[in-house]
Amino acid sequence: MEGERGRVCVTGGTGFVASWLIMKLLEQGYSVNTTVRPHPEHKRDVSFLTSLPGGSERLEIFYADLSEPSGFDVAIKGCIGVFHVASPTLDFGNGEPEEVGIQRATDGTIGILKACLNSKTVKRVVLTSSASAVVYNGSGVEMMDEAYWSDVHYIKASNLLLGPYFVSKTLTEKRAFEFAQEHGLDLVTLTPTYIHGPFICPHMPFSVRISLAMLLGDREQYGSLINAPMVHIDDVARAHIFLLEYPEAKGRYICSKDAITLEEMSEFLSAKYPEYSIPTLEYLKEVKRPLDPTTGYWFRIQVWD
């Protein structure tokens, strides 16, 4: 049964953002095609998607891998909009050259955009990027907006812990805009900060694990929470849908809500969950941001009616 709002495609359906976005799209009356990366040994359990309200009637699942973008053609065919949320698995820790992994990421995204053009039905593409494509530029400013881009040379020279991922997100978003402009494709990007909140995917998302570090006792992640800008998963999903539906949306959009300090988070969690051993303010004074020269930043926010 076709949804009253039309059919859209969400890539990477088993992920944190994509699965929550699928749930919200179904709630709003859309029909949804989603793609899932095939497992080499067994069929993936996607029951957490098919069991969503409306899933049995208006959700179709396709198996496709970003390493072979042509496999997305059938999932995108007939859709009015595409949410490209999926990212390839970057295997830098196991010996894959950074350039190879980054090239896979950019090529996969361009392959998706080509499939959108070939469909003849896709009116707009919403690409999920990351605030990491905005903030790592060495500018030293305390407030940034969508005009700021991360600098690849700065990232590499700074030896950041997740530097290859930041480079991948930056170059992929830039190349996507170049392709869209060259071929007349309506592309809008969303750059969320640390995403927190509930999840329906089987495994705890990395950004959620970071936001819960003090509850989980994960001391290695405390440094990632220094002046951490955060946004709730509901807001991220709604922002995706808004950018598809709002005709005046152009370019890129930062999606962020609050920046919280370690001290503020400790005080909040201690009051909210007294049964947990939350690190003390005295202990947190010794926490340093790990391998990251960025000392904190704010985003200049524009609000749409």
CSV table of C-alpha atoms in Angstrom, one decimal, residues 2-292:
chain,number,residue,atom,x,y,z
A,2,GLU,CA,1.4,3.4,-1.0
A,3,GLY,CA,1.6,5.9,1.8
A,4,GLU,CA,-0.4,9.2,1.4
A,5,ARG,CA,2.8,11.2,1.5
A,6,GLY,CA,4.6,9.3,-1.2
A,7,ARG,CA,7.5,6.9,-1.3
A,8,VAL,CA,11.0,7.8,-0.1
A,9,CYS,CA,14.3,5.9,0.3
A,10,VAL,CA,16.5,5.8,3.5
A,11,THR,CA,19.9,4.3,3.0
A,12,GLY,CA,21.6,2.4,5.9
A,13,GLY,CA,18.3,1.4,7.5
A,14,THR,CA,19.8,-0.6,10.4
A,15,GLY,CA,21.8,2.4,11.8
A,16,PHE,CA,20.9,4.7,14.7
A,17,VAL,CA,19.7,7.7,12.7
A,18,ALA,CA,18.2,5.9,9.8
A,19,SER,CA,16.1,3.5,11.8
A,20,TRP,CA,14.7,6.3,13.9
A,21,LEU,CA,14.1,8.3,10.8
A,22,ILE,CA,12.2,5.4,9.2
A,23,MET,CA,10.0,5.2,12.3
A,24,LYS,CA,9.1,8.9,12.1
A,25,LEU,CA,8.5,8.7,8.3
A,26,LEU,CA,6.1,5.8,8.8
A,27,GLU,CA,4.3,7.7,11.5
A,28,GLN,CA,3.8,10.6,9.2
A,29,GLY,CA,2.3,8.5,6.4
A,30,TYR,CA,5.2,8.0,4.1
A,31,SER,CA,6.0,4.7,2.3
A,32,VAL,CA,9.7,3.9,2.8
A,33,ASN,CA,12.2,1.9,0.9
A,34,THR,CA,15.4,1.2,3.0
A,35,THR,CA,18.7,-0.4,2.2
A,36,VAL,CA,20.6,-2.8,4.4
A,37,ARG,CA,24.2,-3.9,3.9
A,38,PRO,CA,24.2,-7.7,3.3
A,39,HIS,CA,26.0,-9.8,5.8
A,40,PRO,CA,28.6,-12.2,4.3
A,41,GLU,CA,27.6,-15.1,6.5
A,42,HIS,CA,23.9,-14.8,7.4
A,43,LYS,CA,20.8,-12.8,6.9
A,44,ARG,CA,20.5,-9.7,9.0
A,45,ASP,CA,17.7,-9.5,11.6
A,46,VAL,CA,15.6,-6.6,10.5
A,47,SER,CA,12.5,-7.4,12.6
A,48,PHE,CA,13.0,-4.2,14.7
A,49,LEU,CA,12.2,-2.4,11.4
A,50,THR,CA,9.5,-4.6,10.0
A,51,SER,CA,7.7,-4.6,13.4
A,52,LEU,CA,7.4,-0.8,13.4
A,53,PRO,CA,3.8,0.6,13.2
A,54,GLY,CA,3.0,0.7,9.4
A,55,GLY,CA,6.1,-1.3,8.6
A,56,SER,CA,4.3,-4.4,7.3
A,57,GLU,CA,2.3,-2.3,4.9
A,58,ARG,CA,4.6,0.6,3.9
A,59,LEU,CA,8.2,-0.5,4.4
A,60,GLU,CA,10.3,-2.4,1.9
A,61,ILE,CA,13.8,-3.6,2.6
A,62,PHE,CA,16.5,-3.9,-0.1
A,63,TYR,CA,20.0,-5.3,0.3
A,64,ALA,CA,22.7,-3.0,-1.1
A,65,ASP,CA,26.3,-2.1,-0.3
A,66,LEU,CA,28.0,1.3,-0.9
A,67,SER,CA,31.0,-0.4,-2.4
A,68,GLU,CA,28.6,-1.3,-5.3
A,69,PRO,CA,26.4,1.8,-5.6
A,70,SER,CA,24.5,0.5,-8.6
A,71,GLY,CA,22.8,-1.9,-6.2
A,72,PHE,CA,20.8,1.1,-4.9
A,73,ASP,CA,19.0,1.7,-8.2
A,74,VAL,CA,16.1,-0.5,-7.5
A,75,ALA,CA,15.6,0.9,-4.0
A,76,ILE,CA,15.6,4.5,-5.2
A,77,LYS,CA,13.4,3.8,-8.3
A,78,GLY,CA,10.0,5.5,-8.0
A,79,CYS,CA,10.9,7.5,-4.9
A,80,ILE,CA,10.2,11.2,-4.6
A,81,GLY,CA,13.0,11.8,-2.1
A,82,VAL,CA,16.1,10.1,-0.8
A,83,PHE,CA,17.7,10.4,2.7
A,84,HIS,CA,21.3,9.2,2.2
A,85,VAL,CA,22.2,8.4,5.8
A,86,ALA,CA,24.5,5.3,5.3
A,87,SER,CA,28.2,5.5,5.6
A,88,PRO,CA,30.7,2.8,4.6
A,89,THR,CA,32.6,0.9,7.3
A,90,LEU,CA,36.1,2.6,7.5
A,91,ASP,CA,38.7,0.0,8.4
A,92,PHE,CA,41.7,2.2,9.0
A,93,GLY,CA,42.6,0.4,12.2
A,94,ASN,CA,43.2,-2.9,10.3
A,95,GLY,CA,45.6,-1.7,7.7
A,96,GLU,CA,43.4,-0.2,5.0
A,97,PRO,CA,45.1,3.0,3.6
A,98,GLU,CA,43.2,6.1,4.6
A,99,GLU,CA,43.0,7.2,1.0
A,100,VAL,CA,41.3,4.0,0.0
A,101,GLY,CA,38.6,4.2,2.7
A,102,ILE,CA,37.9,7.9,2.0
A,103,GLN,CA,37.6,7.2,-1.7
A,104,ARG,CA,35.1,4.4,-1.0
A,105,ALA,CA,33.0,6.8,1.1
A,106,THR,CA,33.0,9.6,-1.6
A,107,ASP,CA,32.4,7.2,-4.5
A,108,GLY,CA,29.6,5.5,-2.7
A,109,THR,CA,27.8,8.8,-2.1
A,110,ILE,CA,28.3,9.9,-5.7
A,111,GLY,CA,26.9,6.5,-6.8
A,112,ILE,CA,23.8,7.2,-4.7
A,113,LEU,CA,23.4,10.6,-6.3
A,114,LYS,CA,23.7,9.1,-9.8
A,115,ALA,CA,21.0,6.6,-8.9
A,116,CYS,CA,18.8,9.6,-7.9
A,117,LEU,CA,19.4,11.3,-11.2
A,118,ASN,CA,18.6,8.1,-13.1
A,119,SER,CA,15.4,7.5,-11.3
A,120,LYS,CA,13.7,10.6,-12.9
A,121,THR,CA,11.4,10.8,-9.9
A,122,VAL,CA,13.6,12.0,-7.0
A,123,LYS,CA,12.9,15.7,-6.3
A,124,ARG,CA,15.4,16.2,-3.5
A,125,VAL,CA,18.2,14.4,-1.7
A,126,VAL,CA,19.0,15.0,2.0
A,127,LEU,CA,22.5,13.9,2.8
A,128,THR,CA,23.5,13.2,6.4
A,129,SER,CA,26.9,14.7,7.0
A,130,SER,CA,28.4,15.6,10.4
A,131,ALA,CA,29.5,18.6,12.5
A,132,SER,CA,33.0,17.1,12.1
A,133,ALA,CA,32.8,18.5,8.5
A,134,VAL,CA,32.4,22.0,10.0
A,135,VAL,CA,34.5,22.5,13.1
A,136,TYR,CA,38.0,21.2,12.5
A,137,ASN,CA,39.5,24.2,10.7
A,138,GLY,CA,41.9,25.8,13.2
A,139,SER,CA,40.1,29.1,12.8
A,140,GLY,CA,40.1,29.8,16.6
A,141,VAL,CA,36.6,31.3,16.4
A,142,GLU,CA,34.1,30.4,19.2
A,143,MET,CA,31.0,30.6,17.1
A,144,MET,CA,30.5,28.9,13.7
A,145,ASP,CA,27.8,28.5,11.2
A,146,GLU,CA,27.2,26.6,7.9
A,147,ALA,CA,29.8,28.8,6.1
A,148,TYR,CA,32.6,27.0,8.0
A,149,TRP,CA,34.2,23.9,6.7
A,150,SER,CA,36.7,21.6,8.3
A,151,ASP,CA,40.2,21.8,6.8
A,152,VAL,CA,41.6,18.5,5.6
A,153,HIS,CA,45.2,19.6,6.0
A,154,TYR,CA,44.5,20.9,9.5
A,155,ILE,CA,42.9,17.6,10.5
A,156,LYS,CA,45.8,15.5,9.2
A,157,ALA,CA,48.4,17.8,10.8
A,158,SER,CA,46.6,17.7,14.2
A,159,ASN,CA,46.7,13.9,14.3
A,160,LEU,CA,43.1,13.7,15.6
A,161,LEU,CA,41.9,10.4,17.1
A,162,LEU,CA,39.1,10.1,14.5
A,163,GLY,CA,40.9,12.2,11.9
A,164,PRO,CA,40.3,9.9,8.9
A,165,TYR,CA,36.6,9.9,9.7
A,166,PHE,CA,36.5,13.7,9.8
A,167,VAL,CA,38.3,13.9,6.5
A,168,SER,CA,35.9,11.4,5.0
A,169,LYS,CA,32.9,13.4,6.1
A,170,THR,CA,34.3,16.7,4.9
A,171,LEU,CA,35.4,15.5,1.4
A,172,THR,CA,32.2,13.5,0.9
A,173,GLU,CA,30.0,16.4,1.6
A,174,LYS,CA,32.0,18.8,-0.6
A,175,ARG,CA,32.1,16.3,-3.5
A,176,ALA,CA,28.4,15.7,-3.2
A,177,PHE,CA,27.7,19.5,-3.5
A,178,GLU,CA,30.0,19.7,-6.5
A,179,PHE,CA,28.2,16.8,-8.2
A,180,ALA,CA,24.8,18.1,-7.4
A,181,GLN,CA,25.6,21.6,-8.8
A,182,GLU,CA,27.1,20.1,-12.0
A,183,HIS,CA,24.1,17.9,-12.7
A,184,GLY,CA,21.3,20.1,-11.4
A,185,LEU,CA,20.4,17.8,-8.5
A,186,ASP,CA,18.5,19.3,-5.5
A,187,LEU,CA,20.8,18.4,-2.6
A,188,VAL,CA,20.5,19.6,1.0
A,189,THR,CA,22.9,18.4,3.8
A,190,LEU,CA,22.4,18.1,7.5
A,191,THR,CA,25.4,18.3,9.9
A,192,PRO,CA,24.3,17.0,13.4
A,193,THR,CA,26.5,17.2,16.5
A,194,TYR,CA,26.6,14.4,19.1
A,195,ILE,CA,23.3,12.6,18.8
A,196,HIS,CA,21.8,11.3,22.0
A,197,GLY,CA,18.5,9.7,23.0
A,198,PRO,CA,16.7,6.4,22.7
A,199,PHE,CA,17.4,4.0,19.9
A,200,ILE,CA,15.7,1.0,18.2
A,201,CYS,CA,18.7,-0.5,16.4
A,202,PRO,CA,20.2,-3.6,18.0
A,203,HIS,CA,23.4,-2.1,19.3
A,204,MET,CA,24.1,1.0,21.4
A,205,PRO,CA,25.2,3.8,19.0
A,206,PHE,CA,28.7,5.3,19.5
A,207,SER,CA,27.4,8.8,20.1
A,208,VAL,CA,24.9,7.5,22.7
A,209,ARG,CA,27.7,5.6,24.5
A,210,ILE,CA,29.7,8.8,24.7
A,211,SER,CA,26.8,10.8,26.1
A,212,LEU,CA,26.3,8.1,28.7
A,213,ALA,CA,30.0,7.7,29.6
A,214,MET,CA,29.5,9.0,33.2
A,215,LEU,CA,26.7,6.5,33.8
A,216,LEU,CA,28.7,3.6,32.2
A,217,GLY,CA,31.9,4.5,33.9
A,218,ASP,CA,33.7,4.8,30.6
A,219,ARG,CA,36.5,7.1,31.7
A,220,GLU,CA,38.2,7.1,28.3
A,221,GLN,CA,35.3,9.0,26.8
A,222,TYR,CA,35.0,11.7,29.5
A,223,GLY,CA,37.3,14.0,27.5
A,224,SER,CA,34.9,13.8,24.5
A,225,LEU,CA,32.3,15.5,26.7
A,226,ILE,CA,34.2,18.7,27.2
A,227,ASN,CA,31.8,21.5,26.0
A,228,ALA,CA,30.1,18.8,23.9
A,229,PRO,CA,27.3,20.2,21.6
A,230,MET,CA,24.4,17.7,21.5
A,231,VAL,CA,21.1,17.1,19.8
A,232,HIS,CA,18.3,14.7,20.4
A,233,ILE,CA,17.6,11.9,17.9
A,234,ASP,CA,14.0,13.1,17.6
A,235,ASP,CA,15.2,16.6,16.5
A,236,VAL,CA,17.6,15.0,14.0
A,237,ALA,CA,14.9,12.9,12.4
A,238,ARG,CA,12.5,15.8,12.2
A,239,ALA,CA,15.2,18.0,10.7
A,240,HIS,CA,15.7,15.4,7.9
A,241,ILE,CA,12.0,15.4,7.1
A,242,PHE,CA,11.7,19.2,7.3
A,243,LEU,CA,14.6,19.6,4.8
A,244,LEU,CA,12.9,17.2,2.4
A,245,GLU,CA,9.5,19.0,2.6
A,246,TYR,CA,10.5,22.6,2.9
A,247,PRO,CA,10.9,23.9,-0.6
A,248,GLU,CA,13.1,26.9,0.3
A,249,ALA,CA,15.8,24.8,2.1
A,250,LYS,CA,19.1,25.2,0.3
A,251,GLY,CA,22.7,24.2,1.1
A,252,ARG,CA,23.8,22.8,4.4
A,253,TYR,CA,22.2,23.0,7.9
A,254,ILE,CA,23.8,22.4,11.3
A,255,CYS,CA,21.6,20.4,13.6
A,256,SER,CA,22.5,21.1,17.3
A,257,LYS,CA,20.7,22.0,20.5
A,258,ASP,CA,22.8,22.5,23.6
A,259,ALA,CA,26.4,22.5,24.5
A,260,ILE,CA,27.1,21.1,27.9
A,261,THR,CA,30.2,21.1,30.1
A,262,LEU,CA,31.5,18.1,32.0
A,263,GLU,CA,30.6,19.9,35.3
A,264,GLU,CA,27.1,20.6,34.2
A,265,MET,CA,26.6,17.0,33.1
A,266,SER,CA,28.0,15.6,36.3
A,267,GLU,CA,25.6,17.8,38.4
A,268,PHE,CA,22.6,16.9,36.2
A,269,LEU,CA,23.3,13.1,36.3
A,270,SER,CA,24.1,13.1,40.0
A,271,ALA,CA,20.7,14.7,40.7
A,272,LYS,CA,18.8,12.6,38.2
A,273,TYR,CA,20.4,9.2,39.0
A,274,PRO,CA,21.7,9.3,42.6
A,275,GLU,CA,22.0,5.5,42.5
A,276,TYR,CA,25.0,5.8,40.1
A,277,SER,CA,28.5,6.7,41.0
A,278,ILE,CA,29.0,9.8,38.9
A,279,PRO,CA,32.5,11.2,38.9
A,280,THR,CA,33.0,14.2,41.2
A,281,LEU,CA,33.7,17.7,40.0
A,282,GLU,CA,37.2,17.5,41.6
A,283,TYR,CA,38.0,14.4,39.5
A,284,LEU,CA,36.7,16.0,36.3
A,285,LYS,CA,39.1,18.9,36.7
A,286,GLU,CA,41.9,16.5,35.5
A,287,VAL,CA,40.1,15.4,32.4
A,288,LYS,CA,41.6,16.5,29.1
A,289,ARG,CA,40.2,16.3,25.6
A,290,PRO,CA,41.9,13.3,23.9
A,291,LEU,CA,44.1,14.1,21.0
A,292,ASP,CA,41.9,17.0,20.0
